[in-house]
Coordinates of N, CA and C in Angstrom, one line a residue:
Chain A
X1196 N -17.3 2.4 -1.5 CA -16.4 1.6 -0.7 C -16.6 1.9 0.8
X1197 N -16.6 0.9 1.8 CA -16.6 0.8 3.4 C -15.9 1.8 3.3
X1198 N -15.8 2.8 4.6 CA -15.0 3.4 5.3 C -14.3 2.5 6.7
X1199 N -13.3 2.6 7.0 CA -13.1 2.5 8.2 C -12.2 3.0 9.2
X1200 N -12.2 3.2 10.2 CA -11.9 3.8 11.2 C -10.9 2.8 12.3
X1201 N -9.6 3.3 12.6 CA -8.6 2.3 13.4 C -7.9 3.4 14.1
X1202 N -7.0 3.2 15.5 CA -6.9 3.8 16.1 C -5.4 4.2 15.4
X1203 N -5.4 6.1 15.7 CA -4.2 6.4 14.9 C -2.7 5.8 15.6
X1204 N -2.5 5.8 16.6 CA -1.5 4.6 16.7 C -1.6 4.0 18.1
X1205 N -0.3 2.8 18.5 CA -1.0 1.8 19.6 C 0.7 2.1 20.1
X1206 N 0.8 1.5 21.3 CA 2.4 1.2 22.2 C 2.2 -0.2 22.7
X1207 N 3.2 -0.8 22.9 CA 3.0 -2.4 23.2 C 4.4 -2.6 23.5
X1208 N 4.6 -3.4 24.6 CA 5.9 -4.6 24.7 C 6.3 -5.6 24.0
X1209 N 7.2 -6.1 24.0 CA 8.1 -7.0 23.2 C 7.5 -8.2 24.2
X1210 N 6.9 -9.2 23.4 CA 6.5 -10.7 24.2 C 5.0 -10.8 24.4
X1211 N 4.1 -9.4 24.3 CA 3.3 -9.0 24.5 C 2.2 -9.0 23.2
X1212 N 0.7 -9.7 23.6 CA -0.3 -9.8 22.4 C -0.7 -8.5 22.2
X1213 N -0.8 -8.3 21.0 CA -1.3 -6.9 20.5 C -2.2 -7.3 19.3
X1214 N -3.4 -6.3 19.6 CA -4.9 -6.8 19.3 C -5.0 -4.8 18.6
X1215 N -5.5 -5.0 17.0 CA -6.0 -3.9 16.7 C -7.4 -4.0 16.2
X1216 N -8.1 -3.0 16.5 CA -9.6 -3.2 16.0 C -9.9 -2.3 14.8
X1217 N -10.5 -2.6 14.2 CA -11.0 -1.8 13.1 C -12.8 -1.8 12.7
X1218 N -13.0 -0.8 13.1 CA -14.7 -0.8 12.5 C -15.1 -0.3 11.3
X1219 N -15.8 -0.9 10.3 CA -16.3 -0.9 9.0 C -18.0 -1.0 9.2
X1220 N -18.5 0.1 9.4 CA -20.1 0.0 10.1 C -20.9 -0.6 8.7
X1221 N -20.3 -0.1 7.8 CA -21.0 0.3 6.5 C -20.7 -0.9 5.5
X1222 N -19.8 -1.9 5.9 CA -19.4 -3.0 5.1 C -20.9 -3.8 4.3
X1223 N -20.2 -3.9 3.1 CA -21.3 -4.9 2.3 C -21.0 -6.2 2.0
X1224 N -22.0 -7.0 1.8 CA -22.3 -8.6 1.3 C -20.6 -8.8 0.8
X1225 N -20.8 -8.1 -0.1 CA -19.8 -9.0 -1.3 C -17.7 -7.8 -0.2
X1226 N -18.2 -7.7 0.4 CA -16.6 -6.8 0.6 C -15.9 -8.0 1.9
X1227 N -14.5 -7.5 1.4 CA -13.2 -8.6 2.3 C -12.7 -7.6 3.2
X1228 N -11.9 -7.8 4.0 CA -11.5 -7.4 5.3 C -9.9 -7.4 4.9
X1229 N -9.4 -6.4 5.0 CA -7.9 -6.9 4.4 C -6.7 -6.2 5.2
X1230 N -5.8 -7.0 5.8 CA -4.6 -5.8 6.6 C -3.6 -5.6 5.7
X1231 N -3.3 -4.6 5.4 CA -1.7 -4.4 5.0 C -0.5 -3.5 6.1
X1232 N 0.9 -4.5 6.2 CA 1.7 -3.6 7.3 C 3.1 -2.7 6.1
X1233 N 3.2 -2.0 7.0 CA 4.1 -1.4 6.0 C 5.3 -0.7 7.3
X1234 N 6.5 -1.0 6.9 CA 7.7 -1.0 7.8 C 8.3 0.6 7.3
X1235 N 8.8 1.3 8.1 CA 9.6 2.6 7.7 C 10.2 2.3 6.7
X1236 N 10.1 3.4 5.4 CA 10.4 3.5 4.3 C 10.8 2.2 3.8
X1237 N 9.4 2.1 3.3 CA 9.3 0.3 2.3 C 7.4 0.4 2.2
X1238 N 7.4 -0.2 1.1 CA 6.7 -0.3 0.9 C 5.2 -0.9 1.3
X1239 N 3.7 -0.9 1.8 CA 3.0 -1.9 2.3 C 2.8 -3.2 1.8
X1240 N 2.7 -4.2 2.9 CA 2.2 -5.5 2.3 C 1.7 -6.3 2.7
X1241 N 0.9 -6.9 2.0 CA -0.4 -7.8 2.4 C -0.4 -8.9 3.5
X1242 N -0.5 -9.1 4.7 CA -0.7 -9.6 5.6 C -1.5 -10.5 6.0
X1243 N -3.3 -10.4 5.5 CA -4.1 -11.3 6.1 C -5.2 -10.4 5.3
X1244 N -6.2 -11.7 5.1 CA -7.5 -11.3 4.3 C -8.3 -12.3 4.7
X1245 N -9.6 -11.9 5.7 CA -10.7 -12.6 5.8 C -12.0 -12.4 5.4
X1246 N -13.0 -12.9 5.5 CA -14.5 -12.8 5.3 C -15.2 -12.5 6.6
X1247 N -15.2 -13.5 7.0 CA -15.5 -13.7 8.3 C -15.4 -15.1 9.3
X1248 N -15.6 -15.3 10.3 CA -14.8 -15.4 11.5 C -13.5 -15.5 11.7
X1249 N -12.6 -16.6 11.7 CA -11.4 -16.6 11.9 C -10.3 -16.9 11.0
X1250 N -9.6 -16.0 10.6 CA -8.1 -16.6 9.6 C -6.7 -16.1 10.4
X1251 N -6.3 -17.4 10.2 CA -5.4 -17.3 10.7 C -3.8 -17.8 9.8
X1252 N -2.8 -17.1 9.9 CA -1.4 -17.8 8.9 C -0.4 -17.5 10.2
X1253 N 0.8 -17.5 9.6 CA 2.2 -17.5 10.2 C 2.7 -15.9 10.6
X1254 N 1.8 -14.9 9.9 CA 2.1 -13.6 10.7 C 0.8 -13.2 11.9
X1255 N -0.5 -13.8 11.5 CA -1.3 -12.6 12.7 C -2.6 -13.7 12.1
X1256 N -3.8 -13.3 13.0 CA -4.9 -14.0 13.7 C -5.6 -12.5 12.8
X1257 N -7.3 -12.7 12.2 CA -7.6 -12.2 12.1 C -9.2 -12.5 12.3
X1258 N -9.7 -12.0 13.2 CA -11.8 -12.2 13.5 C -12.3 -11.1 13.7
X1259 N -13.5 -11.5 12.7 CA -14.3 -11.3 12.2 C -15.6 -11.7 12.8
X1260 N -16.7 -10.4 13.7 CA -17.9 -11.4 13.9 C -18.5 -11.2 13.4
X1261 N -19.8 -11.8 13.7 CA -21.0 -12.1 12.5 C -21.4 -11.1 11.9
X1262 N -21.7 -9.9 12.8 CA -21.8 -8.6 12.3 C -21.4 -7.9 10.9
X1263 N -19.6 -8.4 11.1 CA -18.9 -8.0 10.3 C -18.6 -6.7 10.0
X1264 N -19.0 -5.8 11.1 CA -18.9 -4.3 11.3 C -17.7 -3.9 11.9
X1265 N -16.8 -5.0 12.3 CA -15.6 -5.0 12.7 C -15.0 -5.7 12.7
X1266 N -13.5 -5.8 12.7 CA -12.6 -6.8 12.6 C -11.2 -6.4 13.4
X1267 N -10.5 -7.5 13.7 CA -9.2 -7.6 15.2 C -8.3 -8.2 14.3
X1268 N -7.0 -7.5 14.3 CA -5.6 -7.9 13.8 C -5.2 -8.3 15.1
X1269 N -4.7 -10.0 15.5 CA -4.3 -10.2 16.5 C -2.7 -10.1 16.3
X1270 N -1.6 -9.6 16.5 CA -0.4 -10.0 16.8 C 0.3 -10.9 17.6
X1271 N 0.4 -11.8 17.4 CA 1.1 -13.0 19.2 C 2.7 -12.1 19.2
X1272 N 2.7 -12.6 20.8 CA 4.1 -12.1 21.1 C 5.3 -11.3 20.0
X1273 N 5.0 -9.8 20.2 CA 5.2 -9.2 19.1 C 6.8 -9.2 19.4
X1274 N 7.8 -8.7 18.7 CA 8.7 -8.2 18.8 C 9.1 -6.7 18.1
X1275 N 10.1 -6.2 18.0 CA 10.9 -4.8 18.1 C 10.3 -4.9 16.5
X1276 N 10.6 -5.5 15.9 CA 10.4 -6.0 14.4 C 8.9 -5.9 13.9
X1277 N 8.1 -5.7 14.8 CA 6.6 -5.8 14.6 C 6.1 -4.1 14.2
X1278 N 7.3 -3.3 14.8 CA 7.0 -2.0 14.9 C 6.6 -1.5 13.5
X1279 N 5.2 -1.1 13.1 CA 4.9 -0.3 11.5 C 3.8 -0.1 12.0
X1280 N 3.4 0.4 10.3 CA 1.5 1.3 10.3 C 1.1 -0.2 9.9
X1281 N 0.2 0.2 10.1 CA -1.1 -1.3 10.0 C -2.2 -1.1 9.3
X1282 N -2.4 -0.8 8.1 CA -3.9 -0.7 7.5 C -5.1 -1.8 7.2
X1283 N -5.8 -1.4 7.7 CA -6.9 -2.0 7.7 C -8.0 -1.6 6.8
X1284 N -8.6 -2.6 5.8 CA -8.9 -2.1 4.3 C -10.2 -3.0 4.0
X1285 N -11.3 -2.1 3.5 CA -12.6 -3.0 3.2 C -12.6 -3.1 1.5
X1286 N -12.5 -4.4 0.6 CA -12.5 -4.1 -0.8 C -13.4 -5.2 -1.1
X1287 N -14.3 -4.9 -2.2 CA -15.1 -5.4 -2.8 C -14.7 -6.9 -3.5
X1288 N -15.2 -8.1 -3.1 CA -14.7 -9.1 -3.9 C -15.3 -8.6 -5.4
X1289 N -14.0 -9.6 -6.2 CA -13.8 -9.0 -7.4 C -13.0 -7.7 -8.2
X1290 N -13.0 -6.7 -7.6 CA -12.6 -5.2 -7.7 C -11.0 -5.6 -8.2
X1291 N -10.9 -4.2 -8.7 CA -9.8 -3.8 -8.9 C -8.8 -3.6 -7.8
X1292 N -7.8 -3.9 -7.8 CA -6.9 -3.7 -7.0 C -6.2 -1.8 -6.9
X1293 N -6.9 -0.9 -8.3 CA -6.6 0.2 -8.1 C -8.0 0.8 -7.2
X1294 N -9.2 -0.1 -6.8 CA -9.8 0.5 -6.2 C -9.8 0.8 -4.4
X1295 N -8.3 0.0 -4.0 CA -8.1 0.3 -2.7 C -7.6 1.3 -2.4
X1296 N -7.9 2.1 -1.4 CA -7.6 2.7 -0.6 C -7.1 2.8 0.4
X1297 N -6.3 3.0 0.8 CA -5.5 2.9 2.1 C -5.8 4.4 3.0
X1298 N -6.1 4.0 4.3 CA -6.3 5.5 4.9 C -5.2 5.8 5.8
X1299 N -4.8 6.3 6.9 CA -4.0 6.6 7.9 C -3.4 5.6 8.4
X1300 N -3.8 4.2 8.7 CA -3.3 2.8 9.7 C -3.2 3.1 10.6
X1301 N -2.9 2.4 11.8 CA -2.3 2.4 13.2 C -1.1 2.2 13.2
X1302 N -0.2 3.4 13.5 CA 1.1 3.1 13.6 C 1.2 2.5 15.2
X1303 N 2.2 1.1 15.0 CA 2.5 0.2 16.1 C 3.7 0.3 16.6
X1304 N 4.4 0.8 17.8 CA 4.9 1.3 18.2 C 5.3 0.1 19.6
X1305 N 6.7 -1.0 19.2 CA 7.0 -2.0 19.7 C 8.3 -1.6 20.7
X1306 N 8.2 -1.5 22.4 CA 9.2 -1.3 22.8 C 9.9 -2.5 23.9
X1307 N 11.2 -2.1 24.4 CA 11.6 -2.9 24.8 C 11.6 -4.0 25.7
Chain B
X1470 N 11.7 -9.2 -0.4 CA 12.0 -9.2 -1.8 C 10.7 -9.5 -2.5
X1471 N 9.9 -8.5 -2.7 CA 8.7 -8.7 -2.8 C 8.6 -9.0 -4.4
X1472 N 9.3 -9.1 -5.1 CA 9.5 -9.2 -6.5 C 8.8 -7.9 -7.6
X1473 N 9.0 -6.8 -6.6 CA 9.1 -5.4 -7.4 C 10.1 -4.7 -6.8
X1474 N 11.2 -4.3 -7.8 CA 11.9 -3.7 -7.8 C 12.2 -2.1 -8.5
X1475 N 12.6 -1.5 -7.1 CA 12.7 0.0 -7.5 C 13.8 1.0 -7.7
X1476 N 14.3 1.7 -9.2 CA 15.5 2.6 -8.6 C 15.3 3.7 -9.4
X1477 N 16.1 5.1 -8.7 CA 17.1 4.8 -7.9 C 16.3 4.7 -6.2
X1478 N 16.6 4.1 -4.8 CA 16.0 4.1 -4.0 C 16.2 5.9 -3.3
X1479 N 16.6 6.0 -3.6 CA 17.1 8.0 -3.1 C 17.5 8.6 -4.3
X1480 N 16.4 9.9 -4.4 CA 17.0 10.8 -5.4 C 17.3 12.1 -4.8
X1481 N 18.2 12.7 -5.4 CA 17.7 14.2 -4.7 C 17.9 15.4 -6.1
X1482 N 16.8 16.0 -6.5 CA 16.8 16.7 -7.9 C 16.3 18.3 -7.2
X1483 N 17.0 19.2 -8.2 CA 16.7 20.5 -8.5 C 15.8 20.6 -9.1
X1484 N 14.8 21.7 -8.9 CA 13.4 22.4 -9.8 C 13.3 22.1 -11.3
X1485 N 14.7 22.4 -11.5 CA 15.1 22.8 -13.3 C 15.4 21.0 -13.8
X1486 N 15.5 20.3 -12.5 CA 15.9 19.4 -13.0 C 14.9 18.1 -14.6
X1487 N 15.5 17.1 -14.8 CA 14.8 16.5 -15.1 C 15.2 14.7 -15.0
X1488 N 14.9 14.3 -14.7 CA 14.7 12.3 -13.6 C 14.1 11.6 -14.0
X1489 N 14.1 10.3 -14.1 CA 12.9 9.4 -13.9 C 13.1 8.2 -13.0
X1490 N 12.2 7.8 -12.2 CA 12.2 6.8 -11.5 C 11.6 5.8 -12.3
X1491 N 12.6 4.1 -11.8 CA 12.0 3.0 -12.9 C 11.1 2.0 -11.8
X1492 N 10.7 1.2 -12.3 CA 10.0 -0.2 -11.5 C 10.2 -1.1 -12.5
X1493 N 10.2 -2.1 -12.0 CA 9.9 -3.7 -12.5 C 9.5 -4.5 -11.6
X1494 N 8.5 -5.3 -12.0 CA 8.0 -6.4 -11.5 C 8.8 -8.0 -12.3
X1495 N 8.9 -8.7 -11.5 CA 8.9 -10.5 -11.8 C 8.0 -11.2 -11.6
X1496 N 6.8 -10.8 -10.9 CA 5.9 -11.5 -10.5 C 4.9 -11.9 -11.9
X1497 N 4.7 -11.6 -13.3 CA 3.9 -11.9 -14.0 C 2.9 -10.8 -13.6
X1498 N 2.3 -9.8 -13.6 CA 1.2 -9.5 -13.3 C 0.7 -8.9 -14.6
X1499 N -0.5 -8.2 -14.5 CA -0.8 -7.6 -15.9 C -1.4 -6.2 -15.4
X1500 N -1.0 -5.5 -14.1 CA -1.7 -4.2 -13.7 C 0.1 -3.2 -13.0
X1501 N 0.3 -2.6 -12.9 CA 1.2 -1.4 -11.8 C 0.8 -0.3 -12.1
X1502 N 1.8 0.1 -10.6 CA 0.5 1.4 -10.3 C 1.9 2.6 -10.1
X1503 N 1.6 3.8 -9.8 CA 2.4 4.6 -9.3 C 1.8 4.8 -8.2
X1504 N 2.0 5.3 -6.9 CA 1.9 5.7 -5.0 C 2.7 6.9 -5.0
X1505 N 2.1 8.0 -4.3 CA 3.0 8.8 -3.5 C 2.6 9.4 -2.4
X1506 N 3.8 8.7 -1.3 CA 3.3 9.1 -0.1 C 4.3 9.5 0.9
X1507 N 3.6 11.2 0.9 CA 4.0 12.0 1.5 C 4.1 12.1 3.0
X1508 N 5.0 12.9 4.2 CA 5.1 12.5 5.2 C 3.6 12.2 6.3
X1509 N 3.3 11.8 6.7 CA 2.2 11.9 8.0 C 0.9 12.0 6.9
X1510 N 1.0 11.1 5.7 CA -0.3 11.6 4.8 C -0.8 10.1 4.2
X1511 N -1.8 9.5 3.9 CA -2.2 8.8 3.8 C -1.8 8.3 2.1
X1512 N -1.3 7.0 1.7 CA -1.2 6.6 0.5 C -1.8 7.4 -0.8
X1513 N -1.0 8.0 -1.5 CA -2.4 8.3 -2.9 C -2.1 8.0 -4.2
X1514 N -3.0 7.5 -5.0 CA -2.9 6.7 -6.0 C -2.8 7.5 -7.5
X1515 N -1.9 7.7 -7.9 CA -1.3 8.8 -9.0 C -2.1 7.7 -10.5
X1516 N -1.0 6.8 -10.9 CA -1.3 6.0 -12.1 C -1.7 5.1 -12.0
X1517 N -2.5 4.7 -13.2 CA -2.8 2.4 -12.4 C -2.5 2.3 -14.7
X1518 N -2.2 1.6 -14.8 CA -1.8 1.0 -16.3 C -2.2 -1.1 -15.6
X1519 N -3.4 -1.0 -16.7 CA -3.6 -2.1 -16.6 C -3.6 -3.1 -18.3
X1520 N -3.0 -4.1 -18.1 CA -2.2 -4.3 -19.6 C -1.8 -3.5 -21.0
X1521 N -0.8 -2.8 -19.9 CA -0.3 -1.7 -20.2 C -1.2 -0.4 -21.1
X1522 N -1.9 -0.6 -20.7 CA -2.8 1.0 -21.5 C -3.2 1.7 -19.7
X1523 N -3.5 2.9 -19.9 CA -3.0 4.1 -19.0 C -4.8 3.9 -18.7
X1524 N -5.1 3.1 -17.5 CA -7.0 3.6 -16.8 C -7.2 4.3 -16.0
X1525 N -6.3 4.9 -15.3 CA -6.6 5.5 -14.0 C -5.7 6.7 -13.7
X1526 N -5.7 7.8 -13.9 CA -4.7 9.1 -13.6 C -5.8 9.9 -12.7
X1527 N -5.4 10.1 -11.3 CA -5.9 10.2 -10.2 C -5.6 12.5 -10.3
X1528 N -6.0 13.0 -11.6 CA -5.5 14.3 -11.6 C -3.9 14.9 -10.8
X1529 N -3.5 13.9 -11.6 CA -1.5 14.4 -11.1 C -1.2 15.2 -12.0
X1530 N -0.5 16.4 -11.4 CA 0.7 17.3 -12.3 C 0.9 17.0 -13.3
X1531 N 0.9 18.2 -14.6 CA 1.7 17.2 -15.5 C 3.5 17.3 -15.8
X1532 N 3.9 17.9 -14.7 CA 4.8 17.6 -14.3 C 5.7 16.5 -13.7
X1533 N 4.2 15.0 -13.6 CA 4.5 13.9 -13.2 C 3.9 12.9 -15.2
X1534 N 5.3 12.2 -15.3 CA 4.8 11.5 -16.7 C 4.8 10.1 -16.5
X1535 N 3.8 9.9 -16.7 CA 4.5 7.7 -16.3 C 4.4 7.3 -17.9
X1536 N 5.2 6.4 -17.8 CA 5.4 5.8 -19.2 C 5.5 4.0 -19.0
X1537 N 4.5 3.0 -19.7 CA 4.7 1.6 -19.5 C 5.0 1.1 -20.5
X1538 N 5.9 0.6 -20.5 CA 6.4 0.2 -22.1 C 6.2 -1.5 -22.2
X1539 N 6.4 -1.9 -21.3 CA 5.6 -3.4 -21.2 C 4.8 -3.8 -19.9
X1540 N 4.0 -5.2 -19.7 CA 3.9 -5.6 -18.2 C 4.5 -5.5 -17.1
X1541 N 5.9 -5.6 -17.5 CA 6.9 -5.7 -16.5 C 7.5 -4.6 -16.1
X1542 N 7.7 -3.7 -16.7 CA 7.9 -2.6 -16.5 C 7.4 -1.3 -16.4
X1543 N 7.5 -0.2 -15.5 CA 7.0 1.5 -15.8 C 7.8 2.2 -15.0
X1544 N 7.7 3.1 -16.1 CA 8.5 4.1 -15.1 C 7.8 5.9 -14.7
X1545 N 8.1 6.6 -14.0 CA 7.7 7.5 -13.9 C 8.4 8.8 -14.2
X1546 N 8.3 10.0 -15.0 CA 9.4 11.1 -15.3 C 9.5 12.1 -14.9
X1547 N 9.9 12.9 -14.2 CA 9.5 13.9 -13.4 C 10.5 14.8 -14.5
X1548 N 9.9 16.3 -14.1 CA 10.2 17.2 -14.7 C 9.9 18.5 -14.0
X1549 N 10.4 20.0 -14.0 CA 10.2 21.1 -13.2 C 9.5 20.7 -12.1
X1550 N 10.0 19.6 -11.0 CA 9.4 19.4 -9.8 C 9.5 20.7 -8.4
X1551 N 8.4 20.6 -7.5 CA 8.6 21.5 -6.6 C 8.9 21.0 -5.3
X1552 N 9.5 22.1 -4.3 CA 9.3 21.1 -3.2 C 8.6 20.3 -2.6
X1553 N 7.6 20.5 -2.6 CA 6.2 19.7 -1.8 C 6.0 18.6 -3.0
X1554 N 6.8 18.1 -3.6 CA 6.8 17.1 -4.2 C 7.8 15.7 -3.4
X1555 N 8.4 16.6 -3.1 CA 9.4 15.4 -1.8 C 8.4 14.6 -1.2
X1556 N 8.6 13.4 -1.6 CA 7.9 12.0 -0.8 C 9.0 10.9 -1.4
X1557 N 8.0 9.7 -0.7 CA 8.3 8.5 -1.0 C 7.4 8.0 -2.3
X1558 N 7.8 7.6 -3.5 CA 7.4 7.0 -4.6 C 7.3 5.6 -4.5
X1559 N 6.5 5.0 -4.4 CA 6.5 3.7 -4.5 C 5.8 3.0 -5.7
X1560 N 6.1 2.1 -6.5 CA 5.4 1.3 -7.1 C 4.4 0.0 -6.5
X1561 N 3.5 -0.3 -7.4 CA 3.0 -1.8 -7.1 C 2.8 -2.1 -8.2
X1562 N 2.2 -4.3 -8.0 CA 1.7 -4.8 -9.0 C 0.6 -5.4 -8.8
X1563 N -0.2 -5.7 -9.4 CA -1.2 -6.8 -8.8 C -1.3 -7.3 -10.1
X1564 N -1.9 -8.8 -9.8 CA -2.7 -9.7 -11.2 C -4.3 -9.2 -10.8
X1565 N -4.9 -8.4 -12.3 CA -6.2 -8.0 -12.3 C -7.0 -9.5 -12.6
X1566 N -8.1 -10.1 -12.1 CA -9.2 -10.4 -12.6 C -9.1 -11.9 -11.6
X1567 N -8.3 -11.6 -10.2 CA -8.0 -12.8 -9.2 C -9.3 -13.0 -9.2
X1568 N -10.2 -14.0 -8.2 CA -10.8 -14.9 -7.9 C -11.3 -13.4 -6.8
X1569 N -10.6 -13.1 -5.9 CA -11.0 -12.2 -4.8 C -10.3 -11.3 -4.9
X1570 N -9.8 -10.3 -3.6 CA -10.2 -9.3 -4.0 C -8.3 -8.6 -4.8
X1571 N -8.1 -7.3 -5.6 CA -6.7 -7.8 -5.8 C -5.7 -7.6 -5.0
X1572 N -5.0 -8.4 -4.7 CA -3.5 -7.8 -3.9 C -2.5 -6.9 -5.0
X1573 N -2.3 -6.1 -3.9 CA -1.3 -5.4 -4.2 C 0.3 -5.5 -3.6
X1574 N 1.2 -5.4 -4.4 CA 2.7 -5.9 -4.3 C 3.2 -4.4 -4.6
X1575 N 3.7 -4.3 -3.6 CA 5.0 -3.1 -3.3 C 6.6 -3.1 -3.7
X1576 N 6.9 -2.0 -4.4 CA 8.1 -1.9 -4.0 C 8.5 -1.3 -2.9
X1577 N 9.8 -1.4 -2.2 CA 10.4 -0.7 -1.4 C 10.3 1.1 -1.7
X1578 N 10.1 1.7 -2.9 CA 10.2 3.1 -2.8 C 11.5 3.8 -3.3
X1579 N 10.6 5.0 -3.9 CA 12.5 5.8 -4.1 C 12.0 7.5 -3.5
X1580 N 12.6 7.4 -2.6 CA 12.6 8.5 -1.7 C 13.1 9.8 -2.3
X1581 N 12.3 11.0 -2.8 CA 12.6 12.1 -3.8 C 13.0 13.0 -2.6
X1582 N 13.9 14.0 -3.0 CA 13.9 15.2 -2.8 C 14.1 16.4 -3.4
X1583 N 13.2 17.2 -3.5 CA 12.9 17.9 -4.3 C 13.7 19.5 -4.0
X1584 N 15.2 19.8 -3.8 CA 15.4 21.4 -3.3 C 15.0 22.6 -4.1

């Protein structure tokens, strides 16, 4: 499985875009791009899953360039409520869902 | 309400003790897992039961027992636990054999402590 590497945590303002990057040097053909956020004591949850270039839903923006050696969790105008760890996860299409692994995330750190 | 639910959400047990934490899913799935994650430490994956038979014990204690008695349900049994067992327990579910890749569904956690 990819490894990947995301900054151990970020600080940001309330109203303010927050952009996390994650590099996966080592990603292969068949692997997805996956964030999970997880809020103080609760559980993580699935947020956004791309391939590549742009996905986008009603929580966060996610691109992908061609490369595909990295990938940007966009947040728009975050709020106090945006504050958690952020994992960033390379898994094999197809695979097991016991084959993820979650590493450290970027804890996001939303102030007033 | 992720449609896994966990209890009790706080335990707090003695060494000698003996506990079990439950889970349930509503979502239909045919995979849950056991999680334990300890403070400042990255997720780690104890049990995976995928249509209900036991694939994946990640070398846990056997001081930690999971038991799945259907899809929808597992629970986990603790017994002569130690301190450095204190974490957050969390369950998940996923449906095995999606199209891509699987999601995983969380419960909220039942926060142990172990004196």
């Amino acid at each position: 499985l990819a490894k990947t590497t995301q900054p151990i945590s970020m600080d940001s303002y309330e109203g303010q875009e927050v952009n996390i990057t994650c590099s996966h040097n080592n990603i292969a053909t068949n692997d997805y791009i996956t964030w999970y956020q997880q809020f103080p004591s609760q559980g993580p949850r699935f947020i956004i899953q791309g391939y590549k270039t742009k996905v986008t839903n009603e929580v966060a923006s996610l691109f992908i360039p061609a490369d595909r050696k990295s990938s940007t969790l966009s947040l728009p105008r975050v709020s106090l409520s945006d504050t958690a760890v952020y994992y960033c996860l390379v898994v094999p299409e197809y695979s097991s869902a016991s084959k993820i692994i979650f590493g450290s995330g970027t804890r996001l750190s939303i102030r007033p | 309400e992720t449609g896994v639910t966990q209890t009790p959400r706080h335990l707090v047990m003695g060494m000698t003790n003996k506990k079990s934490l439950k889970c349930e899913q509503h979502l239909g799935h045919n995979a849950m897992y056991w999680y334990k994650q300890s403070a400042k430490k990255p997720l780690e994956l104890m049990f995976v039961y995928s249509l209900e038979e036991r694939v994946e014990n990640n070398s846990v204690p056997s001081r930690f027992s999971p038991e799945c008695p259907n899809s929808s349900h597992l629970f986990l049994h603790l017994h002569t636990l130690q301190p450095e067992d204190s974490a957050l327990y969390l369950c998940a579910s996923s449906q095995e054999g999606q199209v891509t890749t699987g999601e995983l569904f969380f419960g909220e956690g039942s926060r142990l402590t172990v004196l």
